[in-house]
Coordinates of C-alpha atoms and ligand atoms in Angstrom, one line a residue:
M24 CA 0.2 0.0 0.1
S25 CA 1.1 3.4 -1.0
P26 CA 0.8 6.5 1.5
I27 CA -2.4 8.4 0.8
K28 CA -2.1 11.7 -1.0
A29 CA -4.2 14.9 -1.3
V30 CA -7.0 14.8 -3.4
R31 CA -6.3 16.0 -6.8
G32 CA -6.4 19.8 -7.1
V33 CA -6.3 20.4 -3.6
R34 CA -3.3 21.3 -2.0
D35 CA -1.6 22.0 1.3
I36 CA -0.4 25.4 2.2
L37 CA 3.1 24.9 3.6
P38 CA 4.7 26.6 6.0
A39 CA 7.0 28.2 3.7
E40 CA 4.2 29.6 2.0
T41 CA 2.0 30.8 5.0
R42 CA 3.8 34.0 5.8
R43 CA 2.9 35.2 2.4
W44 CA -0.9 34.1 3.3
Q45 CA -0.7 36.2 6.2
R46 CA 0.5 39.1 4.5
V47 CA -2.5 39.0 1.9
E48 CA -4.8 38.0 4.5
A49 CA -3.7 41.2 6.9
A50 CA -3.8 43.6 3.5
A51 CA -7.5 42.5 2.9
H52 CA -8.4 42.9 6.6
R53 CA -6.8 46.5 6.7
V54 CA -7.8 48.1 3.4
F55 CA -11.3 46.7 3.8
E56 CA -12.0 47.6 7.4
A57 CA -10.7 51.4 6.2
Y58 CA -13.5 51.4 3.7
G59 CA -16.1 50.5 6.3
Y60 CA -16.5 46.6 5.6
R61 CA -17.2 44.1 8.5
E62 CA -16.2 40.5 8.3
I63 CA -18.6 37.8 8.3
R64 CA -18.2 34.2 8.3
V65 CA -20.5 31.9 6.3
P66 CA -20.6 28.2 6.2
L67 CA -18.4 26.1 3.9
F68 CA -21.5 24.1 2.4
E69 CA -25.3 25.2 2.0
R70 CA -28.5 23.7 0.4
T71 CA -27.8 23.2 -3.2
E72 CA -30.8 25.0 -4.3
L73 CA -29.1 28.4 -2.9
F74 CA -26.3 28.1 -5.4
A75 CA -28.4 26.8 -8.2
R76 CA -31.1 29.5 -7.9
G77 CA -28.1 32.4 -7.1
I78 CA -25.4 31.5 -9.7
G79 CA -27.8 30.4 -12.4
D80 CA -28.6 27.1 -13.7
E81 CA -26.6 27.6 -16.9
T82 CA -23.2 28.5 -15.6
D83 CA -20.2 26.2 -15.9
I84 CA -20.2 26.5 -12.0
V85 CA -23.7 25.1 -11.3
K86 CA -23.7 22.7 -14.3
K87 CA -20.4 21.3 -14.0
E88 CA -18.2 22.0 -11.2
M89 CA -20.4 21.9 -8.0
Y90 CA -19.5 19.3 -5.2
T91 CA -23.1 18.3 -4.4
F92 CA -23.7 15.7 -2.0
D93 CA -26.8 14.2 -0.2
D94 CA -26.2 14.2 3.4
R95 CA -27.5 11.3 5.9
S96 CA -31.3 12.6 6.0
G97 CA -31.3 13.0 2.1
E98 CA -30.9 16.7 1.8
S99 CA -28.8 17.8 -1.1
L100 CA -26.0 20.0 0.3
T101 CA -23.0 21.6 -1.8
L102 CA -19.6 22.7 -0.6
R103 CA -19.7 26.6 -1.7
P104 CA -18.5 27.3 -5.0
E105 CA -18.2 31.1 -4.3
A106 CA -19.3 33.3 -1.5
T107 CA -21.7 35.7 -2.8
A108 CA -24.8 33.5 -2.6
S109 CA -24.1 32.7 0.9
V110 CA -23.4 36.2 2.3
L111 CA -26.7 36.9 0.3
R112 CA -28.6 34.5 2.2
A113 CA -27.2 35.6 5.7
Y114 CA -28.3 39.3 4.6
I115 CA -31.7 38.2 4.3
E116 CA -31.8 35.6 7.2
H117 CA -30.2 37.9 9.5
G118 CA -32.4 40.9 8.6
F119 CA -29.3 43.1 7.6
H120 CA -31.6 45.1 5.2
V121 CA -33.0 47.3 8.2
E122 CA -29.1 48.6 8.7
P123 CA -27.8 51.9 7.0
K124 CA -27.3 51.2 3.7
P125 CA -24.9 50.5 2.0
V126 CA -24.5 47.1 4.4
R127 CA -20.6 46.4 3.5
L128 CA -19.4 42.6 4.3
Y129 CA -16.7 40.8 3.5
T130 CA -15.5 37.3 4.1
M131 CA -12.4 34.9 3.4
G132 CA -12.0 31.2 3.0
P133 CA -12.0 28.3 1.0
M134 CA -14.0 27.7 -2.1
F135 CA -14.8 24.6 -4.0
R136 CA -15.1 24.0 -7.9
Y137 CA -14.7 20.7 -9.8
E138 CA -12.5 22.5 -12.4
R139 CA -9.6 20.9 -14.2
P140 CA -6.5 21.5 -12.1
Q141 CA -3.7 23.4 -13.4
A142 CA -1.1 26.0 -12.5
G143 CA -3.3 28.7 -10.5
R144 CA -6.6 26.6 -10.7
Y145 CA -7.8 24.5 -8.1
R146 CA -10.5 22.4 -6.9
Q147 CA -10.4 24.0 -3.5
F148 CA -9.1 27.5 -3.4
H149 CA -9.6 30.6 -1.3
Q150 CA -11.3 34.0 -2.2
A151 CA -11.2 37.1 -0.1
N152 CA -15.1 38.4 -0.9
V153 CA -16.6 41.7 -0.7
E154 CA -20.4 42.8 -0.9
A155 CA -21.9 46.0 -0.7
L156 CA -25.6 45.8 -0.5
G157 CA -28.6 48.2 -0.6
E158 CA -27.0 51.1 -3.0
T159 CA -27.3 51.7 -6.5
H160 CA -25.5 54.7 -6.6
P161 CA -22.5 54.5 -9.4
A162 CA -20.1 56.0 -7.1
L163 CA -20.3 53.0 -4.7
D164 CA -19.1 50.8 -7.8
A165 CA -16.1 53.0 -8.3
E166 CA -15.3 52.9 -4.7
V167 CA -15.6 49.0 -4.3
I168 CA -13.3 48.9 -7.5
A169 CA -10.9 51.9 -5.8
M170 CA -10.8 49.5 -2.9
L171 CA -10.0 46.2 -4.8
M172 CA -7.0 48.3 -6.7
D173 CA -5.9 49.6 -3.2
F174 CA -5.8 46.0 -1.9
F175 CA -3.3 45.1 -4.8
G176 CA -1.5 48.7 -3.8
A177 CA -0.9 47.6 -0.2
L178 CA 0.8 44.3 -1.4
G179 CA 3.1 46.3 -4.0
L180 CA 1.2 44.6 -7.0
A181 CA -0.8 47.5 -8.6
D182 CA 1.7 47.9 -11.2
R183 CA 1.6 44.4 -12.5
L184 CA -2.0 44.2 -12.9
E185 CA -4.6 45.4 -15.3
L186 CA -8.2 46.5 -14.1
R187 CA -10.8 46.1 -16.8
V188 CA -14.3 47.3 -16.5
N189 CA -17.5 47.2 -18.7
S190 CA -21.4 47.4 -18.3
I191 CA -23.5 44.4 -19.5
G192 CA -26.5 46.4 -19.2
D193 CA -29.7 46.2 -17.5
A194 CA -31.5 42.5 -17.2
G195 CA -34.2 44.3 -19.1
T196 CA -32.2 45.3 -22.4
R197 CA -29.9 42.6 -22.0
P198 CA -32.4 40.4 -24.7
A199 CA -31.9 42.6 -27.4
Y200 CA -28.1 42.6 -27.2
I201 CA -28.1 38.7 -26.8
A202 CA -30.4 38.6 -30.1
R203 CA -28.0 40.7 -32.1
L204 CA -25.2 38.8 -30.7
V205 CA -27.0 35.6 -32.1
D206 CA -27.5 37.0 -35.2
Y207 CA -24.0 37.8 -35.7
L208 CA -22.9 34.2 -34.3
G209 CA -25.2 32.1 -35.8
P210 CA -24.2 32.6 -39.7
R211 CA -20.3 31.8 -38.2
R212 CA -21.4 28.9 -36.0
A213 CA -19.3 26.5 -37.9
E214 CA -15.9 28.4 -37.3
L215 CA -16.5 28.5 -33.5
C216 CA -15.2 25.8 -31.2
G217 CA -17.5 22.9 -29.7
E218 CA -17.6 24.9 -26.3
C219 CA -19.0 28.0 -27.9
R220 CA -21.3 26.3 -30.2
A221 CA -23.0 24.7 -27.3
R222 CA -23.0 28.1 -25.6
L223 CA -24.7 30.0 -28.4
D224 CA -27.6 27.6 -27.5
R225 CA -27.4 27.6 -23.8
N226 CA -26.1 31.2 -22.8
P227 CA -24.5 33.2 -25.7
L228 CA -22.9 35.9 -23.8
R229 CA -20.4 33.5 -22.8
V230 CA -19.2 33.2 -26.0
L231 CA -17.6 36.6 -25.6
D232 CA -15.6 34.9 -22.8
C233 CA -13.9 32.1 -24.9
K234 CA -10.2 32.0 -24.7
T235 CA -9.7 29.8 -27.8
P236 CA -7.5 31.4 -30.1
G237 CA -10.0 30.3 -33.3
C238 CA -12.5 31.9 -31.9
Q239 CA -10.9 35.4 -31.5
P240 CA -11.0 36.9 -34.7
I241 CA -15.0 36.3 -34.5
I242 CA -15.5 37.5 -31.1
E243 CA -13.1 40.6 -32.1
K244 CA -15.9 41.7 -34.6
A245 CA -18.9 40.9 -32.6
P246 CA -21.4 43.7 -31.8
S247 CA -20.3 45.6 -28.9
I248 CA -22.7 45.4 -25.8
L249 CA -21.9 48.9 -24.9
D250 CA -23.9 50.1 -28.2
S251 CA -27.1 48.3 -26.7
L252 CA -27.2 49.8 -23.2
S253 CA -30.2 51.7 -22.1
R254 CA -29.7 55.3 -21.5
E255 CA -29.8 54.8 -17.5
A256 CA -27.4 51.8 -18.0
A257 CA -25.0 54.1 -20.2
R258 CA -25.3 56.9 -17.6
H259 CA -24.4 54.5 -14.9
F260 CA -21.4 53.4 -16.6
D261 CA -20.1 56.7 -17.7
T262 CA -20.2 58.0 -13.9
V263 CA -18.8 54.7 -12.6
R264 CA -15.7 55.6 -14.9
E265 CA -15.5 59.5 -14.0
C266 CA -15.5 58.5 -10.2
L267 CA -12.8 56.1 -11.0
E268 CA -10.8 59.0 -13.0
A269 CA -11.5 61.5 -10.3
M270 CA -9.8 59.0 -7.7
G271 CA -6.9 58.1 -10.4
V272 CA -7.7 54.6 -10.8
A273 CA -6.3 53.3 -13.9
H274 CA -8.7 51.4 -16.0
T275 CA -9.4 49.9 -19.5
V276 CA -13.0 49.4 -20.9
D277 CA -13.3 46.0 -22.2
P278 CA -16.6 45.3 -23.8
R279 CA -16.1 41.7 -23.8
L280 CA -15.9 41.4 -20.3
V281 CA -19.4 39.4 -19.2
R282 CA -17.9 37.1 -16.7
G283 CA -19.1 33.7 -15.9
L284 CA -21.7 34.0 -13.2
D285 CA -25.3 34.6 -14.4
Y286 CA -26.0 37.3 -11.7
Y287 CA -24.6 40.5 -13.1
V288 CA -26.1 43.8 -14.4
R289 CA -24.6 46.8 -15.6
T290 CA -21.1 47.3 -13.9
T291 CA -18.7 44.2 -14.3
F292 CA -15.1 44.4 -13.8
E293 CA -11.8 42.0 -13.3
V294 CA -8.5 42.4 -12.8
L295 CA -5.7 40.4 -14.8
T296 CA -2.1 39.8 -14.8
A297 CA 0.1 38.5 -17.7
E298 CA 2.6 36.5 -15.4
L299 CA 0.3 33.4 -14.5
G300 CA -0.7 32.1 -17.9
A301 CA -4.2 30.9 -19.1
Q302 CA -5.5 31.7 -15.6
N303 CA -5.2 35.2 -15.5
A304 CA -7.8 36.6 -13.7
V305 CA -6.6 37.6 -9.9
A306 CA -10.0 39.2 -9.1
G307 CA -13.7 39.5 -10.6
G308 CA -16.8 41.0 -9.8
G309 CA -19.6 43.4 -10.6
R310 CA -23.2 44.6 -9.7
Y311 CA -26.0 42.2 -9.2
D312 CA -29.1 44.3 -8.8
G313 CA -31.9 41.5 -9.1
L314 CA -30.4 38.9 -7.2
I315 CA -31.4 39.5 -3.6
A316 CA -35.2 39.6 -4.7
Q317 CA -34.6 36.2 -6.7
L318 CA -33.3 34.8 -3.6
E319 CA -36.7 35.9 -2.0
G320 CA -35.3 38.9 0.0
P321 CA -35.9 42.6 -0.3
A322 CA -35.5 44.2 -3.6
D323 CA -31.9 45.5 -2.5
P324 CA -29.2 45.9 -5.1
G325 CA -25.7 45.0 -4.4
I326 CA -22.2 45.0 -6.0
G327 CA -18.9 42.9 -4.9
F328 CA -15.9 41.2 -6.0
A329 CA -13.8 38.1 -5.1
I330 CA -9.8 38.1 -5.1
G331 CA -8.3 34.4 -5.8
L332 CA -5.7 34.5 -3.3
E333 CA -3.8 31.6 -4.7
R334 CA -3.0 33.7 -7.4
V335 CA -2.2 36.7 -5.6
V336 CA 0.2 34.7 -3.2
L337 CA 1.8 33.3 -6.7
L338 CA 2.4 36.8 -7.7
L339 CA 4.1 37.7 -4.2
G340 CA 6.5 34.7 -5.1
G341 CA 9.3 33.8 -3.2
D342 CA 9.3 31.1 -0.5
E343 CA 10.2 32.3 2.7
R344 CA 11.7 30.6 5.6
G345 CA 9.3 31.6 8.3
T346 CA 10.6 32.9 11.5
G347 CA 13.2 30.5 13.2
P348 CA 13.6 30.7 17.2
L349 CA 15.6 33.9 18.5
A350 CA 17.7 31.3 20.8
V351 CA 18.0 27.5 21.2
L352 CA 18.4 26.3 24.9
I353 CA 20.6 23.6 25.0
P354 CA 20.6 21.7 28.5
L355 CA 23.3 18.9 28.8
G356 CA 21.6 16.8 31.1
E357 CA 18.7 16.2 33.1
A358 CA 19.4 18.6 35.8
A359 CA 19.9 21.5 33.5
L360 CA 16.5 20.6 31.6
R361 CA 14.7 21.3 34.7
R362 CA 16.4 24.9 35.1
L363 CA 16.0 25.6 31.3
L364 CA 12.3 24.4 31.0
P365 CA 10.8 27.2 33.0
A366 CA 13.2 29.7 31.6
A367 CA 12.0 29.0 27.9
R368 CA 8.6 29.1 29.3
R369 CA 9.0 32.8 30.8
A370 CA 10.7 33.8 27.5
R371 CA 7.9 32.6 25.3
Q372 CA 5.2 34.3 27.4
G373 CA 7.3 37.4 27.0
G374 CA 6.8 36.8 23.4
V375 CA 10.2 35.4 22.7
P376 CA 10.3 32.3 20.2
V377 CA 12.8 29.7 21.7
E378 CA 13.6 26.3 21.3
L379 CA 14.5 24.0 23.6
G380 CA 17.0 20.7 23.6
Y381 CA 15.8 18.0 25.6
G382 CA 19.3 17.4 27.1
I383 CA 19.4 14.0 25.0
R384 CA 22.1 15.1 22.3
K385 CA 25.6 15.9 22.6
L386 CA 26.5 19.7 22.2
P387 CA 28.2 19.7 18.7
R388 CA 24.8 17.9 17.7
E389 CA 22.7 20.7 19.5
L390 CA 24.9 23.6 18.2
E391 CA 24.5 22.1 14.4
R392 CA 20.7 22.0 15.3
A393 CA 20.7 25.5 16.1
N394 CA 22.2 26.5 13.5
R395 CA 19.9 24.9 10.9
L396 CA 17.1 26.4 12.8
G397 CA 18.6 30.0 12.2
A398 CA 18.9 30.9 15.8
A399 CA 21.0 33.9 16.8
W400 CA 21.8 32.7 20.1
A401 CA 22.5 29.3 22.0
V402 CA 22.1 28.9 25.4
I403 CA 24.3 26.4 26.8
A404 CA 23.8 24.8 30.4
G405 CA 26.1 21.9 31.7
D406 CA 26.8 20.9 35.1
N407 CA 29.7 23.4 35.8
E408 CA 27.5 26.4 34.9
L409 CA 24.3 24.9 36.5
A410 CA 26.7 24.8 40.1
R411 CA 27.4 28.4 39.6
G412 CA 23.9 29.3 38.8
L413 CA 24.8 30.2 35.4
A414 CA 24.3 29.4 31.5
L415 CA 26.4 30.5 28.5
L416 CA 24.9 32.7 26.0
R417 CA 26.7 32.0 22.6
D418 CA 26.2 34.4 19.5
M419 CA 25.8 31.6 16.8
R420 CA 27.3 34.0 14.2
S421 CA 30.6 35.0 15.8
G422 CA 30.8 32.0 18.1
E423 CA 31.6 34.3 21.3
Q424 CA 30.4 33.0 24.6
R425 CA 29.5 34.9 27.9
A426 CA 28.1 33.8 31.2
V427 CA 24.6 35.0 32.0
P428 CA 22.8 34.1 35.6
L429 CA 20.0 31.4 34.9
D430 CA 17.6 33.4 36.9
G431 CA 17.9 36.2 34.8
L432 CA 17.9 34.2 31.6
A433 CA 14.5 34.7 30.2
D434 CA 14.7 38.7 30.7
E435 CA 18.0 39.0 28.9
L436 CA 16.1 37.1 26.0
I437 CA 13.5 39.3 26.2
R438 CA 15.8 42.3 26.1
L439 CA 17.9 41.0 23.2
R440 CA 14.7 40.8 21.5
A441 CA 13.4 44.6 22.3
E442 CA 16.6 45.5 21.1
G443 CA 16.0 44.2 17.8
A444 CA 17.9 40.9 17.8
G445 CA 16.0 38.3 15.4
P446 CA 16.7 34.8 13.9
R447 CA 19.2 34.8 11.3
Ligands
HAM504 P1 -15.2 34.4 -10.1 O1 -14.9 35.3 -11.0 O2 -16.0 33.1 -10.2 O3 -16.2 35.3 -9.1 O4 -13.9 34.3 -9.1 C1 -13.1 35.1 -8.3 C2 -11.7 34.7 -8.5 O5 -11.6 33.7 -8.0 C3 -11.1 34.8 -9.8 O6 -10.9 35.9 -10.4 C4 -10.0 33.8 -9.5 O7 -9.0 34.5 -9.2 C5 -10.3 33.2 -8.1 N1 -10.6 31.8 -8.8 C6 -12.0 31.2 -9.4 N2 -12.0 30.0 -9.4 C7 -10.5 29.5 -9.1 C8 -10.2 28.3 -9.0 N3 -10.7 27.1 -9.5 N4 -8.7 28.0 -8.7 C9 -8.2 29.5 -8.3 N5 -8.6 30.6 -8.4 C10 -10.0 30.5 -8.8 C11 -16.9 35.0 -7.9 O8 -16.7 34.0 -7.5 C12 -17.9 36.1 -7.6 N6 -18.6 35.4 -6.5 C13 -17.3 37.6 -7.3 C14 -18.0 38.4 -6.8 C15 -18.5 38.9 -5.4 N7 -19.2 39.0 -7.3 C16 -20.0 39.7 -6.7 N8 -19.3 39.6 -5.6

């Protein structure tokens, strides 16, 4: 029998990476909270119906990518493929709509989609997800987008990313555009890839999103959705862009940006990178004004986005060693161990990361271990030192040693740390 491995498309986030994850998560908390968003934590699974109704029966997500199972009572449940539907369910269930609008919520955590795994695309992945609910003003759209770019700015990534925006119009006027699109694509059906031929029947807008090279010349000449916007939708989009410009948020208009979920109306946007191959979207979002009502909630509008955190972490690059201990405490024998054990505890209580040997290895082995751990100091206590109530404090870089009283050892380590000493 061979050892059990992680499921395909599902990965461990190893210690060498977790510092970067913490940095990304801290930036999200900091930036979102500065804009007045509050964190909400929603369950990892919901009734299947929520996603079917929320995301759309005809989307790839609902048709092919959900992890759906019956629980022991026969109820159909689904691991969340995204967070928006869950956040809206919670918004309705807990009566958030009576709060001052817009209600601003964010959440972070794993999502699950049965997609073909490749670099930057996984079956369990993580999003930072933001929703602003109950306000239609286009300045909110611009503010949400500006916040997204501020998140990337806080991580020093803004220069490596491109923001694309579009308006896909209102639910009321979109059918007219779709009819024009079908008129254009219908005669060219044979030239489209198999996937696009199927989309043409099921969800023609999605053809615009195809990445197959053969489809590109056809897509490029397709009628632009921006020419079919209602007067209100066009005005909304103009104001979004003016507000973005007023805040100095650089963006490109991309009339083919339609997104893969059915709930969007008016503003849609994505943040793209040229550095991750085919998985070029690091974030995406848009407005979804009919969705809360569709989930049997009040007729409140909403807008939001989600950031793909794996992709952000990939862009940040460079494994980090993680911080090692400031000091390794090396007792040479059982009696010394009993003196160093409480000293280690006191140092740790003072916030100083220390490691402790257990008196079972010889000194050269212990010093080699301290070196490998990257410790700045080793603290050595053998019988001779112990008899005098001392330990030897060894600078791992220079090899210099000095005696310190065992009683004051923890305080000495806390002082060294406060002076700025850190692991190597
Ligand atoms: P989405 O475009 O499906 O939107 O996903 C947002 C981001 O999640 C993508 O741009 C990508 O970075 C990341 N992502 C998606 N699938 C994967 C995957 N299999 N592996 C790694 N990363 C992935 C939504 O989910 C919407 N709920 C966003 C939203 C919130 N719209 C309004 N509010």
